[in-house]
Amino acid sequence: MISAPGHAATITVTSQSDTDTAGCTLREAIISLNLETLENGCANMADGFGVADSVVFDPVVFHTMGITNIVLDDSKGPLSIVAGKNVAINGLGVDAIAVDGDEETRIFDVSGSILSISDISLTRGSTATRGGAVLVSGGGSLSLTNANVTASQAGVSGGGIAIEGGSAVTLLNVEISQNSAAGQGLVNLDPTGGLLVDDTSSAWLSESTVSSNDSVGISVSENAQLTLIDSEVSQNTGEGIVLRGISELEATPSNPVVFCSATVTNSKINTNVGGGVFSNYCNLDLTNLIVTDNGGSGVFASSATTISLRNSEVSNNGMGGIIGVGRSSASTGGLYPAAPVSLSIVNTTISGNSGGSGLDVTDGSVFLASSTISKNAANQGGGLRIGSLGSVQMANTILSGNVAQNTGAEVYMSGYSGFTSLGSNIIGSASKPYEESVSGPSADQFVLVNEDFNAAVDGEFAAFSSELFGALEDNACQSSVGVSGSSECAKTHGLLKGSLAIDTGNATHCGTGTPVIIDQRGESRLGGACDIGAFEGVITSGHLSEQGLRFVIPVNGKAVNIEL
């Protein structure tokens, strides 16, 4: 049957079963739309079939006093939308209706079609391959709104949702949780329990949570794309987000070198058992993030990765803050070209990370501006470690109060590493000689310029870092991070009255005409000399108790944050 232009069918599900011969089941409603002819028990509330048909649920049958599970018959397989169709399935709420795969079948197949699902839970899907709850393939499109995808499993990867073959997924207010994948047949790759985005496909998530999945939360591979906004990736048993393009070492004539890409904004990546973000052959644009309390590194950038990180907090991660490790040509015996990493870090606080440096780069380059690196602990280079063939350009940055068990509390420079000061950096503290702060075979390359400050000797305000700035805490912000209702500000080390960092920044690297016209919190740096570090302005610190007074003093129109 040919769809009539301007018409759209609406079919009401009246049966909670997948096998009922009396009412209209969800499967029968979908088949009716696929075939454009009514199945047993189904009725069309509209006047024909069209290109944008819909399925709704009888609120009397599916009452909202408790959840109703539509348990799928595995002998009938997943619910499928035929290629070329555009179907919307509108539920009554995630606590009212759950489509249940009974741990025997995938729930939805979307191949070459368009499917929109809202106000429904998808649970206990299962497949031997990819996409335990949903597989989107063949250029298909899936939109999920106000939905849960839980307790589903895949034999290979994508326990919750898998996207492949140039397909697209849009998720708004979606929870992907407690899904798993066995990783069968994968070599040197961790399976993805939550969301897998592969092979020229794309995923857009907003106000969504990917949490408590077995292994990796979100994976992006080959030349796929990820956009993550106002969301949270947390408590997954592997890394939070893994991004892998195809490198020269993996490329074949049919699979050439490609880069994946990701844009992550106003989001939390925290408390994952593995690291926060791992990237290889990928381009990342990261803004206003909280990357904290992950068991591995906060951000690990591997070969050929480029990262722009702005206005973010990277703190309390278990294997270092931000780690960049490129690939030299020599490491492959000259068979492949070098694949250095390239990192740009601006208006960012890197604090309290352990088991690795706050910032570590090998075989790559870093531009570091208007940032604060403090209270990190590593074997060498507690704050900054520059490995072989690594180089760092640094401006308006505080590097103070870090700890090394071996050598180089603030900075360790390996052989064949380089450093360029662009001015107005604060290095070290009065608690230790400068020689203990900076060490390594190439330490003589760590040359300060006239506008820099060696905090061990410069000025009457040179002192331990606690007198330069306060504790890592919420000092207010213009744009909070995470899902609405649980969002928070990325934390900063606010400057204390009399700090050496106040009004001593290099104007070349902050203010009009530069990327740094605001501080990490979104407060303006215009209207005079800017401050050094991620925070602009002055705080008054000193707690009478845990509930005591703490506030940010208004300085040149900066934010006020008062707690009484």
XYZ file of N, CA, C and O in Angstrom, residues 366 368 384 386 390-395 397 399 411-414 416-423 425 427 434 438 442-449 452:
148
model
N 51.822 20.684 24.463
C 50.753 21.238 25.295
C 50.845 22.751 25.281
O 51.926 23.319 25.471
N 49.303 25.607 27.606
C 48.688 25.677 28.922
C 48.582 27.126 29.340
O 49.589 27.825 29.455
N 53.705 18.704 36.963
C 53.907 18.640 35.510
C 55.082 17.720 35.207
O 56.178 17.904 35.749
N 57.169 16.390 31.853
C 57.368 16.510 30.412
C 58.298 15.379 29.998
O 59.487 15.377 30.328
N 58.371 15.535 24.498
C 57.238 16.339 24.921
C 57.641 17.797 25.039
O 58.797 18.115 25.350
N 56.698 18.709 24.809
C 56.992 20.142 24.938
C 55.773 20.857 25.493
O 54.638 20.476 25.208
N 56.033 21.894 26.285
C 54.964 22.646 26.924
C 55.203 24.130 26.751
O 56.317 24.618 26.995
N 54.175 24.865 26.323
C 54.148 26.327 26.366
C 53.175 26.723 27.466
O 52.052 26.224 27.507
N 53.588 27.637 28.337
C 52.773 27.926 29.515
C 52.701 29.424 29.767
O 53.707 30.125 29.707
N 51.486 29.899 30.064
C 51.274 31.311 30.364
C 50.240 31.458 31.466
O 49.259 30.700 31.528
N 49.840 30.721 34.517
C 49.465 29.469 35.175
C 50.163 29.329 36.525
O 51.330 29.695 36.677
N 51.566 26.736 39.262
C 52.069 25.373 39.411
C 52.720 25.310 40.789
O 53.898 25.603 40.960
N 57.801 20.128 38.769
C 58.099 19.837 37.363
C 59.216 18.799 37.276
O 60.234 18.907 37.978
N 59.014 17.813 36.400
C 60.089 16.894 36.049
C 60.223 16.893 34.536
O 59.236 16.703 33.819
N 61.452 17.091 34.042
C 61.689 17.143 32.603
C 62.638 16.023 32.204
O 63.803 15.996 32.604
N 62.115 15.075 31.418
C 62.921 13.977 30.917
C 63.886 14.484 29.851
O 63.814 15.640 29.408
N 65.387 15.128 26.228
C 64.776 15.490 24.951
C 63.373 16.052 25.126
O 62.456 15.789 24.337
N 63.177 16.812 26.192
C 61.904 17.494 26.399
C 62.135 18.995 26.358
O 63.266 19.472 26.497
N 61.045 19.747 26.165
C 61.199 21.191 26.025
C 60.128 21.971 26.765
O 59.031 21.464 27.016
N 60.460 23.221 27.108
C 59.534 24.091 27.821
C 59.731 25.519 27.366
O 60.870 25.985 27.206
N 58.627 26.229 27.160
C 58.690 27.650 26.824
C 57.741 28.411 27.720
O 56.530 28.125 27.739
N 58.262 29.357 28.468
C 57.400 30.225 29.255
C 56.927 31.383 28.394
O 57.733 32.063 27.754
N 55.612 31.614 28.408
C 55.025 32.764 27.719
C 54.730 33.893 28.697
O 54.066 34.861 28.348
N 55.211 33.718 29.945
C 55.135 34.798 30.914
C 54.054 34.638 31.957
O 53.029 33.987 31.750
N 53.856 33.121 35.025
C 53.580 31.857 35.693
C 54.123 31.905 37.116
O 55.110 32.584 37.396
N 55.652 29.437 39.958
C 56.208 28.097 40.092
C 56.683 27.891 41.527
O 57.427 28.711 42.066
N 63.763 25.933 45.189
C 63.389 25.825 43.774
C 64.006 24.580 43.147
O 63.398 23.929 42.295
N 61.893 21.734 40.605
C 62.116 21.471 39.183
C 63.355 20.599 39.042
O 64.437 20.963 39.503
N 66.526 17.264 31.696
C 66.399 18.487 30.897
C 65.900 19.663 31.726
O 65.324 20.618 31.195
N 66.139 19.616 33.045
C 65.650 20.688 33.920
C 66.218 22.049 33.532
O 65.582 23.085 33.776
N 67.385 22.062 32.914
C 67.964 23.349 32.510
C 67.170 24.005 31.384
O 67.354 25.190 31.085
N 66.251 23.237 30.759
C 65.407 23.809 29.720
C 64.172 24.507 30.295
O 63.462 25.199 29.578
N 63.946 24.308 31.604
C 62.805 24.957 32.242
C 63.265 26.348 32.680
O 63.682 26.570 33.827
N 63.197 27.280 31.770
C 63.746 28.620 31.965
C 62.602 29.609 32.196
O 61.692 29.729 31.368
N 62.640 30.298 33.335
C 61.649 31.322 33.632
C 62.053 32.642 32.991
O 63.230 32.927 32.785
N 61.049 33.461 32.657
C 61.304 34.780 32.095
C 61.016 35.824 33.169
O 60.574 35.511 34.273
N 57.752 35.816 35.109
C 57.411 34.661 35.927
C 57.791 34.898 37.378
O 58.594 35.774 37.709
